[in-house]
PDB file of C-alpha atoms in Angstrom:
ATOM      1  CA  MET A  50      14.220   2.870  -1.188  1.00 53.00           C
ATOM      2  CA  SER A  51      12.075   5.881  -0.557  1.00 62.00           C
ATOM      3  CA  ARG A  52       8.470   5.589   0.702  1.00 79.00           C
ATOM      4  CA  PRO A  53       6.123   7.584  -1.395  1.00 83.00           C
ATOM      5  CA  GLY A  54       3.603   9.294   0.688  1.00 81.00           C
ATOM      6  CA  ALA A  55       5.338   9.223   3.977  1.00 85.00           C
ATOM      7  CA  ARG A  56       5.778  12.912   4.058  1.00 86.00           C
ATOM      8  CA  LEU A  57       2.440  13.755   2.896  1.00 85.00           C
ATOM      9  CA  ARG A  58       1.136  11.556   5.611  1.00 86.00           C
ATOM     10  CA  ALA A  59       2.979  13.405   8.292  1.00 85.00           C
ATOM     11  CA  THR A  60       1.601  16.653   6.984  1.00 82.00           C
ATOM     12  CA  LEU A  61      -1.984  15.405   7.011  1.00 81.00           C
ATOM     13  CA  ALA A  62      -1.520  13.986  10.357  1.00 81.00           C
ATOM     14  CA  ARG A  63      -1.290  17.286  11.844  1.00 75.00           C
ATOM     15  CA  HIS A  64      -4.378  18.556  10.480  1.00 71.00           C
ATOM     16  CA  CYS A  65      -6.815  15.510  10.403  1.00 74.00           C
ATOM     17  CA  ASP A  66      -8.173  13.422  13.388  1.00 75.00           C
ATOM     18  CA  GLU A  67      -7.289  10.242  14.124  1.00 80.00           C
ATOM     19  CA  LYS A  68     -10.107   8.475  12.511  1.00 81.00           C
ATOM     20  CA  ILE A  69      -9.711  10.072   9.280  1.00 81.00           C
ATOM     21  CA  MET A  70      -6.234   9.147   9.175  1.00 84.00           C
ATOM     22  CA  ARG A  71      -7.047   5.507  10.189  1.00 86.00           C
ATOM     23  CA  GLN A  72     -10.006   4.829   7.957  1.00 84.00           C
ATOM     24  CA  CYS A  73      -8.970   6.970   4.981  1.00 84.00           C
ATOM     25  CA  ILE A  74      -5.515   8.221   4.612  1.00 86.00           C
ATOM     26  CA  ASP A  75      -3.437   5.369   5.943  1.00 88.00           C
ATOM     27  CA  PRO A  76      -4.923   2.645   3.756  1.00 89.00           C
ATOM     28  CA  ILE A  77      -4.434   4.571   0.533  1.00 89.00           C
ATOM     29  CA  ILE A  78      -0.937   5.434   1.360  1.00 89.00           C
ATOM     30  CA  ALA A  79      -0.440   1.760   2.160  1.00 89.00           C
ATOM     31  CA  ASP A  80      -1.763   0.713  -1.013  1.00 87.00           C
ATOM     32  CA  LEU A  81       0.267   3.421  -2.846  1.00 88.00           C
ATOM     33  CA  GLN A  82       3.549   2.270  -1.212  1.00 88.00           C
ATOM     34  CA  ALA A  83       2.954  -1.477  -2.231  1.00 87.00           C
ATOM     35  CA  GLU A  84       1.898  -0.675  -5.615  1.00 87.00           C
ATOM     36  CA  TYR A  85       4.880   1.775  -6.123  1.00 88.00           C
ATOM     37  CA  ARG A  86       7.108  -1.125  -4.588  1.00 87.00           C
ATOM     38  CA  SER A  87       5.797  -3.644  -6.904  1.00 86.00           C
ATOM     39  CA  ALA A  88       6.150  -1.404  -9.913  1.00 87.00           C
ATOM     40  CA  ARG A  89       9.939  -0.707  -8.886  1.00 86.00           C
ATOM     41  CA  ASN A  90      10.683  -4.305  -8.224  1.00 87.00           C
ATOM     42  CA  GLU A  91       9.485  -5.275 -11.731  1.00 86.00           C
ATOM     43  CA  GLY A  92      11.920  -2.344 -13.133  1.00 85.00           C
ATOM     44  CA  ARG A  93       8.862  -0.463 -14.571  1.00 85.00           C
ATOM     45  CA  VAL A  94      10.408   3.187 -13.625  1.00 85.00           C
ATOM     46  CA  TRP A  95       8.057   5.282 -15.453  1.00 88.00           C
ATOM     47  CA  HIS A  96       5.042   3.328 -14.573  1.00 86.00           C
ATOM     48  CA  SER A  97       6.082   3.773 -10.730  1.00 86.00           C
ATOM     49  CA  ARG A  98       6.503   7.481 -11.262  1.00 87.00           C
ATOM     50  CA  ARG A  99       2.807   7.683 -12.758  1.00 87.00           C
ATOM     51  CA  ILE A 100       1.551   5.483  -9.849  1.00 86.00           C
ATOM     52  CA  ARG A 101       3.364   7.932  -7.340  1.00 87.00           C
ATOM     53  CA  PHE A 102       1.775  10.925  -8.970  1.00 87.00           C
ATOM     54  CA  ALA A 103      -1.622   9.598  -9.332  1.00 84.00           C
ATOM     55  CA  GLY A 104      -1.395   8.187  -5.752  1.00 85.00           C
ATOM     56  CA  TYR A 105      -0.691  11.681  -4.469  1.00 87.00           C
ATOM     57  CA  ALA A 106      -3.588  12.804  -6.290  1.00 86.00           C
ATOM     58  CA  SER A 107      -5.858  10.315  -4.839  1.00 84.00           C
ATOM     59  CA  VAL A 108      -4.573  11.029  -1.298  1.00 84.00           C
ATOM     60  CA  LEU A 109      -5.379  14.648  -1.536  1.00 83.00           C
ATOM     61  CA  GLU A 110      -8.882  13.950  -3.149  1.00 82.00           C
ATOM     62  CA  VAL A 111      -9.494  11.456  -0.005  1.00 79.00           C
ATOM     63  CA  ALA A 112      -8.065  14.314   2.440  1.00 76.00           C
ATOM     64  CA  VAL A 113     -10.368  16.956   0.894  1.00 77.00           C
ATOM     65  CA  MET A 114     -13.233  14.714   0.992  1.00 73.00           C
ATOM     66  CA  CYS A 115     -12.762  13.605   4.535  1.00 68.00           C
ATOM     67  CA  VAL A 116     -11.956  17.100   6.035  1.00 66.00           C
ATOM     68  CA  TRP A 117     -14.839  18.567   3.882  1.00 66.00           C
ATOM     69  CA  ARG A 118     -17.241  16.073   5.489  1.00 64.00           C
ATOM     70  CA  GLY A 119     -15.933  16.611   8.987  1.00 60.00           C
ATOM     71  CA  SER A 120     -16.244  20.326   8.743  1.00 54.00           C
ATOM     72  CA  PHE A 121     -19.413  20.621   7.025  1.00 51.00           C
ATOM     73  CA  SER A 122     -21.430  17.602   8.549  1.00 50.00           C
ATOM     74  CA  ALA A 123     -22.458  19.895  11.423  1.00 51.00           C
ATOM     75  CA  ILE A 124     -22.517  23.252  10.153  1.00 55.00           C
ATOM     76  CA  THR A 125     -25.639  24.090  12.183  1.00 54.00           C
ATOM     77  CA  GLU A 126     -23.427  23.177  15.236  1.00 55.00           C
ATOM     78  CA  TRP A 127     -20.908  25.765  14.415  1.00 62.00           C
ATOM     79  CA  PRO A 128     -20.355  28.756  17.005  1.00 66.00           C
ATOM     80  CA  ALA A 129     -21.935  32.089  15.851  1.00 71.00           C
ATOM     81  CA  VAL A 130     -18.605  33.698  15.243  1.00 71.00           C
ATOM     82  CA  ASP A 131     -17.604  30.944  12.615  1.00 72.00           C
ATOM     83  CA  LEU A 132     -21.172  31.217  10.995  1.00 75.00           C
ATOM     84  CA  GLN A 133     -20.476  34.959  10.706  1.00 78.00           C
ATOM     85  CA  ALA A 134     -17.008  34.586   9.266  1.00 78.00           C
ATOM     86  CA  LEU A 135     -18.426  32.026   6.717  1.00 77.00           C
ATOM     87  CA  ARG A 136     -21.298  34.462   5.564  1.00 81.00           C
ATOM     88  CA  ARG A 137     -18.804  37.167   5.295  1.00 83.00           C
ATOM     89  CA  THR A 138     -16.747  35.194   2.975  1.00 81.00           C
ATOM     90  CA  VAL A 139     -19.391  33.893   0.864  1.00 83.00           C
ATOM     91  CA  GLY A 140     -21.270  37.333   0.618  1.00 87.00           C
ATOM     92  CA  TRP A 141     -18.067  39.242  -0.304  1.00 87.00           C
ATOM     93  CA  PHE A 142     -16.996  36.374  -2.801  1.00 85.00           C
ATOM     94  CA  GLY A 143     -20.271  36.704  -4.462  1.00 88.00           C
ATOM     95  CA  LEU A 144     -20.404  40.461  -4.341  1.00 92.00           C
ATOM     96  CA  VAL A 145     -16.920  41.034  -5.807  1.00 90.00           C
ATOM     97  CA  THR A 146     -17.358  38.219  -8.426  1.00 87.00           C
ATOM     98  CA  LEU A 147     -20.759  39.891  -9.448  1.00 91.00           C
ATOM     99  CA  ALA A 148     -19.400  43.155  -9.711  1.00 92.00           C
ATOM    100  CA  GLY A 149     -15.884  42.190 -11.351  1.00 90.00           C
ATOM    101  CA  THR A 150     -17.972  40.459 -13.964  1.00 88.00           C
ATOM    102  CA  LEU A 151     -20.176  43.306 -14.531  1.00 89.00           C
ATOM    103  CA  VAL A 152     -17.303  45.738 -14.843  1.00 90.00           C
ATOM    104  CA  ILE A 153     -15.602  43.411 -17.363  1.00 87.00           C
ATOM    105  CA  LEU A 154     -18.621  42.948 -19.463  1.00 85.00           C
ATOM    106  CA  THR A 155     -20.108  46.184 -19.401  1.00 85.00           C
ATOM    107  CA  PRO A 156     -17.967  47.944 -22.168  1.00 85.00           C
ATOM    108  CA  GLU A 157     -18.383  44.852 -24.141  1.00 81.00           C
ATOM    109  CA  TYR A 158     -22.047  45.111 -23.821  1.00 80.00           C
ATOM    110  CA  TRP A 159     -22.114  48.567 -25.180  1.00 80.00           C
ATOM    111  CA  LYS A 160     -19.858  47.740 -28.243  1.00 80.00           C
ATOM    112  CA  TYR A 161     -22.202  44.766 -29.031  1.00 78.00           C
ATOM    113  CA  ALA A 162     -25.299  46.806 -28.447  1.00 76.00           C
ATOM    114  CA  ALA A 163     -24.334  49.100 -31.293  1.00 77.00           C
ATOM    115  CA  VAL A 164     -24.539  46.314 -33.606  1.00 76.00           C
ATOM    116  CA  GLU A 165     -27.467  43.986 -32.214  1.00 73.00           C
ATOM    117  CA  ARG A 166     -30.342  44.767 -30.048  1.00 72.00           C
ATOM    118  CA  PHE A 167     -29.989  42.200 -27.219  1.00 68.00           C
ATOM    119  CA  PRO A 168     -26.405  40.781 -27.344  1.00 70.00           C
ATOM    120  CA  VAL A 169     -27.046  38.053 -24.834  1.00 75.00           C
ATOM    121  CA  ALA A 170     -25.257  35.233 -26.731  1.00 76.00           C
ATOM    122  CA  SER A 171     -22.239  37.277 -27.270  1.00 76.00           C
ATOM    123  CA  LEU A 172     -22.168  38.195 -23.552  1.00 77.00           C
ATOM    124  CA  LEU A 173     -22.485  34.685 -22.733  1.00 79.00           C
ATOM    125  CA  TYR A 174     -19.667  33.703 -24.884  1.00 80.00           C
ATOM    126  CA  LEU A 175     -17.524  36.307 -23.160  1.00 80.00           C
ATOM    127  CA  MET A 176     -18.694  35.103 -19.568  1.00 82.00           C
ATOM    128  CA  PRO A 177     -15.778  32.632 -19.000  1.00 82.00           C
ATOM    129  CA  TYR A 178     -13.270  35.014 -19.656  1.00 81.00           C
ATOM    130  CA  ALA A 179     -14.565  37.600 -17.360  1.00 83.00           C
ATOM    131  CA  LEU A 180     -15.181  34.909 -14.567  1.00 83.00           C
ATOM    132  CA  SER A 181     -11.444  33.871 -15.259  1.00 81.00           C
ATOM    133  CA  ILE A 182     -10.575  37.354 -13.630  1.00 83.00           C
ATOM    134  CA  ALA A 183     -13.541  37.988 -11.306  1.00 83.00           C
ATOM    135  CA  LEU A 184     -13.536  34.403  -9.514  1.00 82.00           C
ATOM    136  CA  PRO A 185      -9.822  34.631  -8.172  1.00 82.00           C
ATOM    137  CA  LEU A 186     -10.544  38.186  -7.152  1.00 84.00           C
ATOM    138  CA  GLY A 187     -13.817  37.345  -5.537  1.00 83.00           C
ATOM    139  CA  LEU A 188     -12.076  34.425  -3.665  1.00 81.00           C
ATOM    140  CA  MET A 189      -9.100  36.683  -2.460  1.00 81.00           C
ATOM    141  CA  VAL A 190     -11.453  39.381  -1.090  1.00 84.00           C
ATOM    142  CA  GLY A 191     -13.758  36.586   0.271  1.00 80.00           C
ATOM    143  CA  ILE A 192     -10.858  35.088   2.076  1.00 79.00           C
ATOM    144  CA  GLY A 193      -9.571  38.412   3.388  1.00 80.00           C
ATOM    145  CA  ALA A 194     -13.314  39.378   4.625  1.00 78.00           C
ATOM    146  CA  GLY A 195     -13.688  35.833   6.262  1.00 74.00           C
ATOM    147  CA  LEU A 196     -10.368  35.711   8.053  1.00 74.00           C
ATOM    148  CA  GLY A 197      -9.820  39.581   8.383  1.00 72.00           C
ATOM    149  CA  ARG A 198     -12.080  40.483  11.288  1.00 65.00           C
ATOM    150  CA  GLY A 199     -13.103  39.168  14.618  1.00 63.00           C
ATOM    151  CA  PRO A 200     -12.547  35.955  16.519  1.00 62.00           C
ATOM    152  CA  ARG A 201     -12.604  32.585  14.984  1.00 64.00           C
ATOM    153  CA  SER A 202     -11.780  28.999  15.421  1.00 65.00           C
ATOM    154  CA  PRO A 203      -9.096  26.913  13.131  1.00 63.00           C
ATOM    155  CA  ARG A 204     -11.883  25.264  11.616  1.00 62.00           C
ATOM    156  CA  ILE A 205     -13.085  28.459   9.684  1.00 65.00           C
ATOM    157  CA  ALA A 206      -9.602  28.865   8.503  1.00 67.00           C
ATOM    158  CA  VAL A 207      -9.590  25.399   7.009  1.00 65.00           C
ATOM    159  CA  SER A 208     -12.969  25.846   5.599  1.00 65.00           C
ATOM    160  CA  VAL A 209     -12.130  29.177   3.888  1.00 64.00           C
ATOM    161  CA  ILE A 210      -8.791  28.811   2.720  1.00 66.00           C
ATOM    162  CA  TRP A 211      -7.685  25.239   2.538  1.00 64.00           C
ATOM    163  CA  LEU A 212     -10.736  23.579   1.189  1.00 60.00           C
ATOM    164  CA  PRO A 213     -11.367  25.928  -1.987  1.00 63.00           C
ATOM    165  CA  ASN A 214      -7.737  25.709  -2.701  1.00 66.00           C
ATOM    166  CA  ALA A 215      -7.521  22.076  -2.240  1.00 63.00           C
ATOM    167  CA  LEU A 216     -10.300  21.529  -4.424  1.00 59.00           C
ATOM    168  CA  ILE A 217      -8.845  23.503  -7.299  1.00 63.00           C
ATOM    169  CA  ALA A 218      -5.595  21.450  -6.820  1.00 63.00           C
ATOM    170  CA  VAL A 219      -7.587  18.242  -6.934  1.00 60.00           C
ATOM    171  CA  ALA A 220      -9.504  19.299 -10.026  1.00 56.00           C
ATOM    172  CA  THR A 221      -6.342  20.432 -11.816  1.00 57.00           C
ATOM    173  CA  THR A 222      -4.393  17.422 -10.921  1.00 59.00           C
ATOM    174  CA  ARG A 223      -7.098  14.971 -11.766  1.00 55.00           C
ATOM    175  CA  ASN A 224      -6.948  16.437 -15.359  1.00 51.00           C
ATOM    176  CA  PHE A 225      -3.200  14.821 -15.722  1.00 51.00           C
ATOM    177  CA  THR A 226      -4.381  11.618 -14.124  1.00 52.00           C
ATOM    178  CA  ARG A 227      -7.600  10.522 -16.087  1.00 49.00           C
ATOM    179  CA  ARG A 228      -5.864   7.364 -17.716  1.00 45.00           C
ATOM    180  CA  PRO A 229      -6.447   4.188 -15.940  1.00 47.00           C
ATOM    181  CA  PHE A 230      -2.984   2.932 -14.386  1.00 44.00           C
ATOM    182  CA  LEU A 231      -4.096   0.115 -12.063  1.00 42.00           C
ATOM    183  CA  THR A 232      -1.853  -2.767 -12.154  1.00 40.00           C
ATOM    184  CA  GLY A 233      -4.263  -5.060 -10.355  1.00 41.00           C
ATOM    185  CA  ALA A 234      -2.653  -4.114  -6.864  1.00 41.00           C
TER     186      ALA A 234
ATOM    187  CA  MET B 436     -35.929  12.931  22.333  1.00 49.00           C
ATOM    188  CA  THR B 437     -36.397   9.548  21.040  1.00 52.00           C
ATOM    189  CA  ARG B 438     -37.222   8.976  17.361  1.00 54.00           C
ATOM    190  CA  ARG B 439     -40.838   7.807  16.645  1.00 58.00           C
ATOM    191  CA  HIS B 440     -39.497   5.727  13.499  1.00 58.00           C
ATOM    192  CA  PRO B 441     -36.152   3.980  13.777  1.00 57.00           C
ATOM    193  CA  ARG B 442     -33.742   5.006  11.000  1.00 60.00           C
ATOM    194  CA  VAL B 443     -33.796   2.572   8.183  1.00 63.00           C
ATOM    195  CA  MET B 444     -30.322   1.594   7.034  1.00 69.00           C
ATOM    196  CA  THR B 445     -29.890   2.208   3.304  1.00 73.00           C
ATOM    197  CA  LEU B 446     -27.390   1.016   0.945  1.00 78.00           C
ATOM    198  CA  SER B 447     -26.053   3.105  -1.982  1.00 82.00           C
ATOM    199  CA  GLU B 448     -25.104   1.572  -5.156  1.00 83.00           C
ATOM    200  CA  LYS B 449     -21.365   1.767  -4.370  1.00 87.00           C
ATOM    201  CA  GLU B 450     -21.941   0.107  -1.264  1.00 89.00           C
ATOM    202  CA  TRP B 451     -23.966  -2.540  -2.789  1.00 88.00           C
ATOM    203  CA  LEU B 452     -21.036  -3.223  -5.278  1.00 90.00           C
ATOM    204  CA  ILE B 453     -18.554  -3.409  -2.478  1.00 92.00           C
ATOM    205  CA  LEU B 454     -20.440  -6.055  -0.525  1.00 92.00           C
ATOM    206  CA  ASP B 455     -21.024  -8.078  -3.854  1.00 91.00           C
ATOM    207  CA  LEU B 456     -17.346  -8.062  -4.568  1.00 92.00           C
ATOM    208  CA  LEU B 457     -16.376  -9.001  -0.983  1.00 93.00           C
ATOM    209  CA  VAL B 458     -18.793 -11.777  -0.711  1.00 92.00           C
ATOM    210  CA  ARG B 459     -17.305 -13.357  -4.065  1.00 90.00           C
ATOM    211  CA  GLU B 460     -13.675 -12.650  -3.509  1.00 88.00           C
ATOM    212  CA  GLY B 461     -13.450 -12.725   0.353  1.00 87.00           C
ATOM    213  CA  GLU B 462     -10.802 -10.204   1.750  1.00 89.00           C
ATOM    214  CA  LEU B 463      -9.546  -7.596  -0.449  1.00 91.00           C
ATOM    215  CA  TYR B 464      -7.478  -4.512  -0.476  1.00 89.00           C
ATOM    216  CA  GLY B 465      -8.976  -1.043  -1.369  1.00 89.00           C
ATOM    217  CA  LEU B 466      -7.214  -0.932  -4.864  1.00 87.00           C
ATOM    218  CA  GLN B 467      -8.313  -4.524  -5.359  1.00 89.00           C
ATOM    219  CA  LEU B 468     -11.714  -3.554  -5.056  1.00 91.00           C
ATOM    220  CA  VAL B 469     -11.247  -0.843  -7.489  1.00 90.00           C
ATOM    221  CA  ALA B 470      -9.538  -3.184  -9.924  1.00 88.00           C
ATOM    222  CA  ALA B 471     -12.308  -5.706  -9.556  1.00 90.00           C
ATOM    223  CA  SER B 472     -15.045  -3.209 -10.058  1.00 88.00           C
ATOM    224  CA  ARG B 473     -14.022  -2.370 -13.600  1.00 84.00           C
ATOM    225  CA  ARG B 474     -13.924   1.153 -13.023  1.00 80.00           C
ATOM    226  CA  ARG B 475     -17.221   1.577 -11.355  1.00 87.00           C
ATOM    227  CA  LEU B 476     -15.390   2.552  -8.085  1.00 87.00           C
ATOM    228  CA  LYS B 477     -12.697   5.115  -8.115  1.00 85.00           C
ATOM    229  CA  ARG B 478      -9.502   5.010  -6.381  1.00 82.00           C
ATOM    230  CA  GLY B 479     -10.146   8.564  -4.854  1.00 78.00           C
ATOM    231  CA  THR B 480     -13.437   7.736  -3.237  1.00 81.00           C
ATOM    232  CA  VAL B 481     -13.354   4.145  -2.443  1.00 88.00           C
ATOM    233  CA  TYR B 482     -11.814   4.572   0.984  1.00 88.00           C
ATOM    234  CA  VAL B 483     -14.355   7.103   2.042  1.00 85.00           C
ATOM    235  CA  THR B 484     -16.957   4.789   1.204  1.00 88.00           C
ATOM    236  CA  LEU B 485     -15.277   1.987   2.950  1.00 91.00           C
ATOM    237  CA  GLY B 486     -14.781   3.968   6.013  1.00 88.00           C
ATOM    238  CA  ARG B 487     -18.525   4.906   6.116  1.00 86.00           C
ATOM    239  CA  MET B 488     -19.404   0.973   5.594  1.00 90.00           C
ATOM    240  CA  GLU B 489     -17.189   0.371   8.691  1.00 90.00           C
ATOM    241  CA  ASP B 490     -19.061   2.913  10.870  1.00 88.00           C
ATOM    242  CA  LYS B 491     -22.377   1.302   9.653  1.00 88.00           C
ATOM    243  CA  GLY B 492     -20.809  -2.067  10.688  1.00 91.00           C
ATOM    244  CA  LEU B 493     -21.329  -3.635   7.184  1.00 91.00           C
ATOM    245  CA  LEU B 494     -17.451  -4.264   7.085  1.00 92.00           C
ATOM    246  CA  THR B 495     -14.554  -5.058   9.253  1.00 92.00           C
ATOM    247  CA  SER B 496     -10.801  -4.648   8.276  1.00 91.00           C
ATOM    248  CA  ARG B 497      -7.671  -5.736   9.628  1.00 90.00           C
ATOM    249  CA  TYR B 498      -4.056  -4.886   8.803  1.00 87.00           C
ATOM    250  CA  GLU B 499      -2.221  -7.512   6.625  1.00 83.00           C
ATOM    251  CA  ASP B 500       0.656  -9.461   8.063  1.00 74.00           C
ATOM    252  CA  ALA B 501       3.411  -7.943   5.890  1.00 65.00           C
ATOM    253  CA  PRO B 502       6.921  -9.573   5.916  1.00 62.00           C
ATOM    254  CA  ALA B 503       9.353  -7.653   7.971  1.00 63.00           C
ATOM    255  CA  ASP B 504      11.924  -6.699   5.501  1.00 64.00           C
ATOM    256  CA  VAL B 505       9.578  -5.131   3.028  1.00 67.00           C
ATOM    257  CA  GLY B 506       8.983  -2.039   4.952  1.00 72.00           C
ATOM    258  CA  GLY B 507       6.345   0.601   4.351  1.00 77.00           C
ATOM    259  CA  MET B 508       3.005   0.783   6.021  1.00 84.00           C
ATOM    260  CA  PRO B 509       0.877  -2.415   6.551  1.00 86.00           C
ATOM    261  CA  ARG B 510      -2.219  -2.653   3.951  1.00 89.00           C
ATOM    262  CA  ARG B 511      -5.672  -3.020   5.252  1.00 90.00           C
ATOM    263  CA  LEU B 512      -7.926  -6.064   4.182  1.00 92.00           C
ATOM    264  CA  TYR B 513     -11.448  -5.507   4.244  1.00 94.00           C
ATOM    265  CA  GLN B 514     -14.220  -8.262   4.790  1.00 92.00           C
ATOM    266  CA  LEU B 515     -17.859  -8.534   5.370  1.00 92.00           C
ATOM    267  CA  THR B 516     -19.516  -8.912   8.518  1.00 93.00           C
ATOM    268  CA  PRO B 517     -22.653 -10.870   9.197  1.00 93.00           C
ATOM    269  CA  LEU B 518     -24.734  -7.590   9.069  1.00 92.00           C
ATOM    270  CA  GLY B 519     -22.958  -6.820   5.887  1.00 91.00           C
ATOM    271  CA  ARG B 520     -23.915 -10.307   4.656  1.00 92.00           C
ATOM    272  CA  ARG B 521     -27.682  -9.978   5.628  1.00 91.00           C
ATOM    273  CA  MET B 522     -27.826  -6.493   4.153  1.00 88.00           C
ATOM    274  CA  LEU B 523     -26.507  -7.702   0.710  1.00 88.00           C
ATOM    275  CA  THR B 524     -28.833 -10.735   0.844  1.00 89.00           C
ATOM    276  CA  ALA B 525     -31.893  -8.419   1.861  1.00 86.00           C
ATOM    277  CA  PHE B 526     -30.747  -6.019  -0.728  1.00 82.00           C
ATOM    278  CA  THR B 527     -30.334  -8.519  -3.637  1.00 81.00           C
ATOM    279  CA  GLN B 528     -33.585  -9.918  -3.093  1.00 81.00           C
ATOM    280  CA  SER B 529     -35.478  -6.645  -2.820  1.00 76.00           C
ATOM    281  CA  GLY B 530     -33.283  -4.856  -4.955  1.00 66.00           C
ATOM    282  CA  PRO B 531     -34.461  -5.505  -8.550  1.00 67.00           C
ATOM    283  CA  VAL B 532     -37.870  -4.427  -7.296  1.00 69.00           C
ATOM    284  CA  LEU B 533     -36.948  -1.361  -5.427  1.00 67.00           C
ATOM    285  CA  LEU B 534     -33.952  -0.232  -7.643  1.00 63.00           C
ATOM    286  CA  PRO B 535     -34.218  -1.722 -11.267  1.00 65.00           C
ATOM    287  CA  GLU B 536     -31.111   0.293 -12.170  1.00 62.00           C
ATOM    288  CA  LEU B 537     -29.129  -2.009 -10.053  1.00 56.00           C
ATOM    289  CA  VAL B 538     -29.751  -5.013 -12.392  1.00 54.00           C
ATOM    290  CA  ARG B 539     -28.769  -3.378 -15.421  1.00 50.00           C
TER     291      ARG B 539
END
């Protein structure tokens, strides 16, 4: 019988420190395996699949929280090169997102301005559509700016690339796993 | 540099809930805590809270004695430490005064 989470654990073990593995990742994977095994033994195949999927989402969520906490708990102690890289990322991300939003909204503004005097409500309505394009663009440029130049430690790569994308992945995955699935362990 | 005032150990609502469940049920797995909390604890966050509480010395954990033929990773059982028990007692006595939302 396959053991869910074993491969995920091996991947995480390469990136997380021993304490995070021991305190956060290992217990959740052990619980996932026990719950999955119990559902399979009872012949509840679909339930076991749901447990597996929801378990992976939880493992990722825990990993993101632990790594995030570890990466940012001592941000004031970061070396100057890492802080510069983070500033570049945040700065370029904000700039490009703002510029992209303005570029997308400006033509619409003039269209609405011909009809109403201050089309603020109409622009707010269009804002999510503009952001859906501007945010990924800003993220891409920000990551490029953060990692593109100068020396940096592996931590900044984790903070700049892995965490935002993992957060997006967790947020997306959680939408599919909102329903309660606990079997009482 | 030494601190002028010693840091006061605080207890969040989730930590209080975990201590309360453990004092009532004894040893529990992470998922059992989630199930017993009636969704007040979430599966994705309970392990982070448990780890933090272990660091504070409120909890201790041990690996279960799993039968050899089952396989898989050993599960982790959590139980209160004497400090956790004292914190729960202190918080239960003063909590309703300091944090009325806890006794809703």
